[in-house]
JSON list of C-alpha atoms in Angstrom, two decimals:
[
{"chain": "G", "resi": 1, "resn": "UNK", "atom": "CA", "xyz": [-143.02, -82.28, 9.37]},
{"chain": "G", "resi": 2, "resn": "UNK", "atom": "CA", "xyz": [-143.84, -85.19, 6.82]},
{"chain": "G", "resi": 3, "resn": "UNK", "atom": "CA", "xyz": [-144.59, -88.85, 8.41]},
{"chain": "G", "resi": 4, "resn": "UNK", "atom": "CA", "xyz": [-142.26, -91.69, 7.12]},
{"chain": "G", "resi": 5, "resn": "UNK", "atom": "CA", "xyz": [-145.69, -92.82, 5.21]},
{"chain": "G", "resi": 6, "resn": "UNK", "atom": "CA", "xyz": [-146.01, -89.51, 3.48]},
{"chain": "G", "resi": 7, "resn": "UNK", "atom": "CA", "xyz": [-142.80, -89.24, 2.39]},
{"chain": "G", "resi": 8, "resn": "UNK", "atom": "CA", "xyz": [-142.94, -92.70, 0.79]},
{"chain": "G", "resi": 9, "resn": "UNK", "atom": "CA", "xyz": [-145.95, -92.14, -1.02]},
{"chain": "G", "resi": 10, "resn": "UNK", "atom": "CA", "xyz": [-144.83, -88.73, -2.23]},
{"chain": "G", "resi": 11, "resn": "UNK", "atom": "CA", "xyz": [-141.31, -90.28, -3.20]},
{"chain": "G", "resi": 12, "resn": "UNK", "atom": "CA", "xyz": [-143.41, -93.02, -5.11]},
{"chain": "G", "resi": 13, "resn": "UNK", "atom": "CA", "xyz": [-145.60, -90.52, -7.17]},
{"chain": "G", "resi": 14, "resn": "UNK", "atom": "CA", "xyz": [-142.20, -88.95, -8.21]},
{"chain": "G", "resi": 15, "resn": "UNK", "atom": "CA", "xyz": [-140.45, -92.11, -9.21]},
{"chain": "G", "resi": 16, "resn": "UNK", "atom": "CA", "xyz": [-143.80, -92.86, -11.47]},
{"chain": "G", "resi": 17, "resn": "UNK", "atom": "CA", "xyz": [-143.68, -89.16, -13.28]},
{"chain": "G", "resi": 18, "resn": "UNK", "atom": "CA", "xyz": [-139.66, -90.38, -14.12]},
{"chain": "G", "resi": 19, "resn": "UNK", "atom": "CA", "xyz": [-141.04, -93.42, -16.11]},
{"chain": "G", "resi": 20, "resn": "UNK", "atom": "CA", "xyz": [-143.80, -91.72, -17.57]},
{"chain": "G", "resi": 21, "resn": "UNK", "atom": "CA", "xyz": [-143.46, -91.01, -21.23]},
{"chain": "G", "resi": 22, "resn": "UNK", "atom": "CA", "xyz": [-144.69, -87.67, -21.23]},
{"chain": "G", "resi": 23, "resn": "UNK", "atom": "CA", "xyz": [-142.41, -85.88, -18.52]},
{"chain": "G", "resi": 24, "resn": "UNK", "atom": "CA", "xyz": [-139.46, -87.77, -20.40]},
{"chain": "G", "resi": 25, "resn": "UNK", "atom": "CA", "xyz": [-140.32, -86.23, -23.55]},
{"chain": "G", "resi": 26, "resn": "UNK", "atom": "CA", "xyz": [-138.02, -83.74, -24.96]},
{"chain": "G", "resi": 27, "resn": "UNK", "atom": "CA", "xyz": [-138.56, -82.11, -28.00]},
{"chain": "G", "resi": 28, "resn": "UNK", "atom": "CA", "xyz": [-134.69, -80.94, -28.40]},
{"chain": "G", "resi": 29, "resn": "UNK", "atom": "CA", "xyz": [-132.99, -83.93, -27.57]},
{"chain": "G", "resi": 30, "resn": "UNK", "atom": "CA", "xyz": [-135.65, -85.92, -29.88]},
{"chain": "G", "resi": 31, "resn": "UNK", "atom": "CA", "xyz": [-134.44, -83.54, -33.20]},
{"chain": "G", "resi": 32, "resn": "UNK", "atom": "CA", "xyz": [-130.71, -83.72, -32.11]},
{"chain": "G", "resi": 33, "resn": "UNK", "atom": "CA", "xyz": [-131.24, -87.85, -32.19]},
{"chain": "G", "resi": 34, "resn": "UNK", "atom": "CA", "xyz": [-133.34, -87.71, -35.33]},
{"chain": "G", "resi": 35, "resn": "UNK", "atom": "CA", "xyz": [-130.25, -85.41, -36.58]},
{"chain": "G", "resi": 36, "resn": "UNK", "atom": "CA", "xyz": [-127.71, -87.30, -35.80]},
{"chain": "G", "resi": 37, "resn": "UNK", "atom": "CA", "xyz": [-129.46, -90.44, -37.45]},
{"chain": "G", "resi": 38, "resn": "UNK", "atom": "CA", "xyz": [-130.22, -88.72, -40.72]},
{"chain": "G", "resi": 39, "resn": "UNK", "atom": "CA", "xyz": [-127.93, -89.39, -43.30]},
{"chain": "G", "resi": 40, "resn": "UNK", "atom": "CA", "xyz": [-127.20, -86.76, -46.00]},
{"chain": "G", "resi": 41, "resn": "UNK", "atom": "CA", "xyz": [-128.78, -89.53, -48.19]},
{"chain": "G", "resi": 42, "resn": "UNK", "atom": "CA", "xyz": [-131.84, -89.52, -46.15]},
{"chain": "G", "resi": 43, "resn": "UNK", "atom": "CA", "xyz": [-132.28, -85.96, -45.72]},
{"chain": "G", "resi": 44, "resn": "UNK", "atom": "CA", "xyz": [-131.97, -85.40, -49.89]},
{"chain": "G", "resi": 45, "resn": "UNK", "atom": "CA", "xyz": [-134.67, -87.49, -50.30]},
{"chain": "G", "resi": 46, "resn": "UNK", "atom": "CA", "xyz": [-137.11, -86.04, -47.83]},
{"chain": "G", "resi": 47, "resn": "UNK", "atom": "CA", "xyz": [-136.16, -82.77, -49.50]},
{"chain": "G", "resi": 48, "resn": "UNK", "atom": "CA", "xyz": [-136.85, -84.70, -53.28]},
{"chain": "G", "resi": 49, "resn": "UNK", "atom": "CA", "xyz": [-140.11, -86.02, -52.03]},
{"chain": "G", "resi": 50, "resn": "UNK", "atom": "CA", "xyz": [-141.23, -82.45, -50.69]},
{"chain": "G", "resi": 51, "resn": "UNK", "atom": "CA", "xyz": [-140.65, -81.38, -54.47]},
{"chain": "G", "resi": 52, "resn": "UNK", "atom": "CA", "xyz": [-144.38, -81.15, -54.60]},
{"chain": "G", "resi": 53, "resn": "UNK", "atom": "CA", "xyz": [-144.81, -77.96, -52.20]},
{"chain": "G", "resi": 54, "resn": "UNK", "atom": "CA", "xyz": [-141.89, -76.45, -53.60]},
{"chain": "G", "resi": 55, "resn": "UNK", "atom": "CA", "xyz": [-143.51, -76.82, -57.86]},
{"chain": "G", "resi": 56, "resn": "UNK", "atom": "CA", "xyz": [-139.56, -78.00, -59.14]},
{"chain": "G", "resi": 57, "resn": "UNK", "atom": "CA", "xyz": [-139.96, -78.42, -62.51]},
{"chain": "G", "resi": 58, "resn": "UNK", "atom": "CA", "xyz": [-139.50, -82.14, -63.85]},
{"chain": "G", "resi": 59, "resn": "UNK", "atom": "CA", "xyz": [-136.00, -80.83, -65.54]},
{"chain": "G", "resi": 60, "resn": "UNK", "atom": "CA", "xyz": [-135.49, -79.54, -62.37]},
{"chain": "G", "resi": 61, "resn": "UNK", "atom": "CA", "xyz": [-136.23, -82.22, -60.28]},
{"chain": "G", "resi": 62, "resn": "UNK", "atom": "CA", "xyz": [-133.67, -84.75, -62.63]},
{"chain": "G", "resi": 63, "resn": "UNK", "atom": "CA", "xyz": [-131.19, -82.39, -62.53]},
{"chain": "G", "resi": 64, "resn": "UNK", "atom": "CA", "xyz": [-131.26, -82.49, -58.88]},
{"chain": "G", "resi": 65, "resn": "UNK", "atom": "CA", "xyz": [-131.27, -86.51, -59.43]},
{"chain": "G", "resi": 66, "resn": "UNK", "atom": "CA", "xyz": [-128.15, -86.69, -61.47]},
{"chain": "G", "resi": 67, "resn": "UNK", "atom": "CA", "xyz": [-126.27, -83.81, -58.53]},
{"chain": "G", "resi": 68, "resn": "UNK", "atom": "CA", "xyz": [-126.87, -85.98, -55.83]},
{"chain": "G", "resi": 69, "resn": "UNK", "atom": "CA", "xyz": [-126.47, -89.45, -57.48]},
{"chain": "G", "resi": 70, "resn": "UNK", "atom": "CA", "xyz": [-123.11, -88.36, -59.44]},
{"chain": "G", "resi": 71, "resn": "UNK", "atom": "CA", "xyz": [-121.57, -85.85, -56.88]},
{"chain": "G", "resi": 72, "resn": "UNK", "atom": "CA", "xyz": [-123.41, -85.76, -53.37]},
{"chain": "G", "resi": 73, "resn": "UNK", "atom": "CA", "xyz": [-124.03, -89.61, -52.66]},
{"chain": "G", "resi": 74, "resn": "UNK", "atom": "CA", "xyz": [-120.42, -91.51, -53.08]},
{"chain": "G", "resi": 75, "resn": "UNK", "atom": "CA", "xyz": [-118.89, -88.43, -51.28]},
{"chain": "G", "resi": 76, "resn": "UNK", "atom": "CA", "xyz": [-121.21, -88.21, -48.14]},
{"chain": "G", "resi": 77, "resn": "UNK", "atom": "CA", "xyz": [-124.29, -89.74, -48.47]},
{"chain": "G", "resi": 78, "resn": "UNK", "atom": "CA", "xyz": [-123.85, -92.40, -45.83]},
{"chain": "G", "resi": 79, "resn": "UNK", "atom": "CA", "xyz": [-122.78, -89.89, -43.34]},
{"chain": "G", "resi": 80, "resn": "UNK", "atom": "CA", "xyz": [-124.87, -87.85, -40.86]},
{"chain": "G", "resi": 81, "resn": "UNK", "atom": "CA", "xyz": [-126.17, -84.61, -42.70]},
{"chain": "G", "resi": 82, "resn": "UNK", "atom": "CA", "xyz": [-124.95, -83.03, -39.62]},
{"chain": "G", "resi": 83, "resn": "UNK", "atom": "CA", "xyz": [-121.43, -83.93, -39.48]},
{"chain": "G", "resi": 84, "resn": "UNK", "atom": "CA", "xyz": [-120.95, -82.96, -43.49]},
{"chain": "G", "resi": 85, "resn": "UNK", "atom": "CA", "xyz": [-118.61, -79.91, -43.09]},
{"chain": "G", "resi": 86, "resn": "UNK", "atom": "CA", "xyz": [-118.39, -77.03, -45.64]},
{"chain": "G", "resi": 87, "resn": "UNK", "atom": "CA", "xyz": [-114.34, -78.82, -46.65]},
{"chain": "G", "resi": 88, "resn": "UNK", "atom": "CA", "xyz": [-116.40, -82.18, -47.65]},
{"chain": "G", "resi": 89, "resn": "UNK", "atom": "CA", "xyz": [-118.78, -79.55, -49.82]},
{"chain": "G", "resi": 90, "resn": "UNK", "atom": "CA", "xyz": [-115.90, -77.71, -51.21]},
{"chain": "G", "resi": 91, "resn": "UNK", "atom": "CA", "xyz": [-114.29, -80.88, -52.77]},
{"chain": "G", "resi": 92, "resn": "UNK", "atom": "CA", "xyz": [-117.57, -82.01, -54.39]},
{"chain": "G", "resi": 93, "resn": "UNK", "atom": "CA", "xyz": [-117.51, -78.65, -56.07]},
{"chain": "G", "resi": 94, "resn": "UNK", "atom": "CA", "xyz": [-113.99, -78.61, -56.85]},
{"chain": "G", "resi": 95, "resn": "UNK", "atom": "CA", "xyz": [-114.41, -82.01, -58.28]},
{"chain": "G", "resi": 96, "resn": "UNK", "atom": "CA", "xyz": [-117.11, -81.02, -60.72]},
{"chain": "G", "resi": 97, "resn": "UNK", "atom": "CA", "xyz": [-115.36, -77.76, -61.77]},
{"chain": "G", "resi": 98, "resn": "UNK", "atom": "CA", "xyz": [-111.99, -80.39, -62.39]},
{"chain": "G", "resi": 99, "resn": "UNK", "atom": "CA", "xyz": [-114.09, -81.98, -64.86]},
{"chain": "G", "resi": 100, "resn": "UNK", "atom": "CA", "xyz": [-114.50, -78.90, -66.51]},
{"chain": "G", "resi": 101, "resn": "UNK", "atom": "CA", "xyz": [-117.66, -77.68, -66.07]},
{"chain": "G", "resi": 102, "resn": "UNK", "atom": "CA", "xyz": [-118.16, -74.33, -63.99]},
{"chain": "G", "resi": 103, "resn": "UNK", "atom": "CA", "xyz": [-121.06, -74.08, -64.46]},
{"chain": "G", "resi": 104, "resn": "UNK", "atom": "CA", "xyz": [-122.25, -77.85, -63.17]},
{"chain": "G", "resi": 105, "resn": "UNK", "atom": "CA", "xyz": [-120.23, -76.99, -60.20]},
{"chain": "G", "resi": 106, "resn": "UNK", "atom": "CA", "xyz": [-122.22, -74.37, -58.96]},
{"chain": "G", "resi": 107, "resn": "UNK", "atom": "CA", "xyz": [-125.37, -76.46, -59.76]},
{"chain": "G", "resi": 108, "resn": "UNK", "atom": "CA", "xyz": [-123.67, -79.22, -57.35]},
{"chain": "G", "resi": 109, "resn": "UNK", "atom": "CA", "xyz": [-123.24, -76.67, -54.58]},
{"chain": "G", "resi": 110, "resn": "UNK", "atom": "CA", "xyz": [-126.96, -75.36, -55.33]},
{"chain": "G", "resi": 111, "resn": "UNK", "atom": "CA", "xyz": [-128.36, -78.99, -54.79]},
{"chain": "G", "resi": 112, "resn": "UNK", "atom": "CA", "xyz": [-126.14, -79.36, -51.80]},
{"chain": "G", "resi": 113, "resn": "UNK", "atom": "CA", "xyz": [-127.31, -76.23, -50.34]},
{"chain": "G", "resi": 114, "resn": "UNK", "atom": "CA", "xyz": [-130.87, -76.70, -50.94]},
{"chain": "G", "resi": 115, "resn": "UNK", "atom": "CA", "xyz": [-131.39, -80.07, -49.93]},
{"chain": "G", "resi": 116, "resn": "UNK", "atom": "CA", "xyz": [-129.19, -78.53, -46.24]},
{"chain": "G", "resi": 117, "resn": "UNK", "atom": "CA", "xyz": [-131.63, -75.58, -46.58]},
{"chain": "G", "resi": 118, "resn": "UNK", "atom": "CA", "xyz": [-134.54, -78.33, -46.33]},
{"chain": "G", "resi": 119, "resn": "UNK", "atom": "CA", "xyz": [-132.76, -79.87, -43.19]},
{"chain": "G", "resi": 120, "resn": "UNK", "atom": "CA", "xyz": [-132.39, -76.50, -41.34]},
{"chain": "G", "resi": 121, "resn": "UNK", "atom": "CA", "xyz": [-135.93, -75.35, -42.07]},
{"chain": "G", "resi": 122, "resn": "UNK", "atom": "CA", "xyz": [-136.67, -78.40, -40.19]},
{"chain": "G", "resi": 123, "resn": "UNK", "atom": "CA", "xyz": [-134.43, -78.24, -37.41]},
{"chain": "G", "resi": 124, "resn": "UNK", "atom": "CA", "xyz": [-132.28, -80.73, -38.16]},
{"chain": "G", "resi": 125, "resn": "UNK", "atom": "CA", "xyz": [-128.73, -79.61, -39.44]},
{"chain": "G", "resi": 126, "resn": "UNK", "atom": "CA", "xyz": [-126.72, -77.10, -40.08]},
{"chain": "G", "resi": 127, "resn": "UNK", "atom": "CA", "xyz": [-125.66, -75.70, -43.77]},
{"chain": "G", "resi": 128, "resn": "UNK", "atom": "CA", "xyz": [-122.00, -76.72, -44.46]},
{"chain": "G", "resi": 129, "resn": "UNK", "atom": "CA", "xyz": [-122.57, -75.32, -48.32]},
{"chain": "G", "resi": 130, "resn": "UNK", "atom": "CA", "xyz": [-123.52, -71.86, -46.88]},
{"chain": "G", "resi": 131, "resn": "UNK", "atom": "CA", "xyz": [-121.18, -69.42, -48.14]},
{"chain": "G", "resi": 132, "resn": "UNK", "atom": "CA", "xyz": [-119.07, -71.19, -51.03]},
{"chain": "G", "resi": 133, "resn": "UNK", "atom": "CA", "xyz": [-118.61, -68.73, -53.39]},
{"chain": "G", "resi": 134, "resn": "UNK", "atom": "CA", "xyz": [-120.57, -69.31, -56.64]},
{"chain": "G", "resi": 135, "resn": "UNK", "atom": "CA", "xyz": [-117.33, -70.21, -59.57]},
{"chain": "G", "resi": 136, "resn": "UNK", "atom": "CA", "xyz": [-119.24, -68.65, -62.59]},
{"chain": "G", "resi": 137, "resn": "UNK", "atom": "CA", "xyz": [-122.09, -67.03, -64.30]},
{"chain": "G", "resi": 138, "resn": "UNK", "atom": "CA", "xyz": [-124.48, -68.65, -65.66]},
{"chain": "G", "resi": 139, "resn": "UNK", "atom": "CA", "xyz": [-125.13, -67.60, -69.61]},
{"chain": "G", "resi": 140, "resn": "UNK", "atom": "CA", "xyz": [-127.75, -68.83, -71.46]},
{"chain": "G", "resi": 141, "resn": "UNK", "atom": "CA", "xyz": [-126.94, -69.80, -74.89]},
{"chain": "G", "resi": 142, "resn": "UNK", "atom": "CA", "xyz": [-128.31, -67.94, -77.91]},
{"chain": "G", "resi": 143, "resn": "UNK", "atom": "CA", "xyz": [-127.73, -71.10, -80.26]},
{"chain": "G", "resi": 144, "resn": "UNK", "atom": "CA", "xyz": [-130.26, -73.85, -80.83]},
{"chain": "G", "resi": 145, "resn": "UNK", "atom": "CA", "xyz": [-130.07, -76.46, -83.00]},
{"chain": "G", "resi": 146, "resn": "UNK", "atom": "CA", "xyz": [-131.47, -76.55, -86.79]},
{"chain": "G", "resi": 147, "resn": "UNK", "atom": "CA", "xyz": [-133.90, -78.29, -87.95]},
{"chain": "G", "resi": 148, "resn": "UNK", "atom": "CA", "xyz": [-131.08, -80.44, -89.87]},
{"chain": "G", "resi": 149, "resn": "UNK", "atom": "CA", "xyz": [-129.00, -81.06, -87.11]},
{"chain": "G", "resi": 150, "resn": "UNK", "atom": "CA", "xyz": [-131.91, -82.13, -84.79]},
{"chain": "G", "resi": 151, "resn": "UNK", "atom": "CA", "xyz": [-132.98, -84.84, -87.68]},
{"chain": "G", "resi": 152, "resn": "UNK", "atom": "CA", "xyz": [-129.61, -86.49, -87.46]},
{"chain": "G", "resi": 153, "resn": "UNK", "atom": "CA", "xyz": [-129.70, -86.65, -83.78]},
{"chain": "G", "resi": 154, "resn": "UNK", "atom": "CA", "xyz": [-133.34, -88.30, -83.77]},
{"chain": "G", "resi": 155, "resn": "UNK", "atom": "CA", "xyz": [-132.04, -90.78, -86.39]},
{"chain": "G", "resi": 156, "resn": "UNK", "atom": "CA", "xyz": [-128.71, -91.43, -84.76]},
{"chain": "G", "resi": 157, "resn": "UNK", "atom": "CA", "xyz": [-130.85, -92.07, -81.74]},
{"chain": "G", "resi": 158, "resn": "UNK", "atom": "CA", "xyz": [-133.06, -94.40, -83.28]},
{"chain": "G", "resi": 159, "resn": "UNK", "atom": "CA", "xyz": [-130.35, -96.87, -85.18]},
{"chain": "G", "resi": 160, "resn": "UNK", "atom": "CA", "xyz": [-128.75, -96.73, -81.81]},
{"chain": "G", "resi": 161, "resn": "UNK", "atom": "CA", "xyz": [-128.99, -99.79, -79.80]},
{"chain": "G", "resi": 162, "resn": "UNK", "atom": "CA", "xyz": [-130.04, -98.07, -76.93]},
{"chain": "G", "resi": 163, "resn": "UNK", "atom": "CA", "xyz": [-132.98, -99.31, -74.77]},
{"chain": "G", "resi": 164, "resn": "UNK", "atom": "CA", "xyz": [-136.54, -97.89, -75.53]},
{"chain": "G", "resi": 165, "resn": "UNK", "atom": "CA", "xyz": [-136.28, -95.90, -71.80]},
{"chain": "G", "resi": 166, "resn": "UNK", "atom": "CA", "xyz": [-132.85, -94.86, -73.24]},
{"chain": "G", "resi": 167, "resn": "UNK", "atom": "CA", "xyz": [-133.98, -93.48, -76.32]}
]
């Protein structure tokens, strides 16, 4: 048997571990609230600003830019990665491939997957743009420009009145 004393001072040792920090810590429900507050926006650029582990070419890396800024962003980039379903991922693609490029489609769906495959590898989302079936195949061009044709696109550029960062 516990005295009335005891059991008040045990009680009040338990009420104190309640309010302390550490016992209310919990890892899970800490990335599910970090999840839900991530934006797809958000989450992209974590995965940009990682670039440097992952040695993206500069090419790369704009390419990525231009995906996200002219496909990704006005169709879900205020939303929570984690409620981006594979249908909101699908008419990105489809979108690109209506402006007739196949081949910038699947590029779309690439930067969409990777910057979800960044999320995942850190616990935070799922991957909506896991399997979309890639819409071409990629092949490279065996034409490059002569040495004529590049001079009147380096002089066209330069009478342009484009800005210096333009040109």
């Amino acid at each position: 048997q516990m005295s009335l004393a005891e059991a008040r001072r045990r009680a009040m040792e338990e009420r104190a571990k309640i309010t302390d920090p550490r016992v209310l810590a919990n890892p899970a429900r800490d990335r599910r609230e970090t999840s839900a507050a991530t934006t797809f926006r958000g989450l992209a650029e974590m995965r940009l600003a990682a670039v440097g582990r992952d040695a993206l070419a500069p090419s790369t890396l704009a390419h990525y830019r231009q995906c996200l800024v002219r496909d990704c962003f006005p169709a879900f980039g205020d939303l929570p990665a984690c409620e981006v379903r594979q249908s909101d991922v699908v008419s990105i693609v489809e979108a690109a491939a209506s402006r007739g490029s196949l081949v910038h489609a699947d590029r779309v769906r690439a930067v969409a997957s990777s910057v979800f495959a960044f999320g995942i590898g850190r616990g935070l989302v799922p991957n909506p743009a896991a399997g979309i079936a890639q819409r071409s195949t990629s092949i490279p061009r065996d034409r490059v420009l002569t040495d004529s044709e590049l001079g009147i696109i380096l002089r066209s550029i330069g009478q342009s009145g484009a800005s210096d960062e333009m040109k």
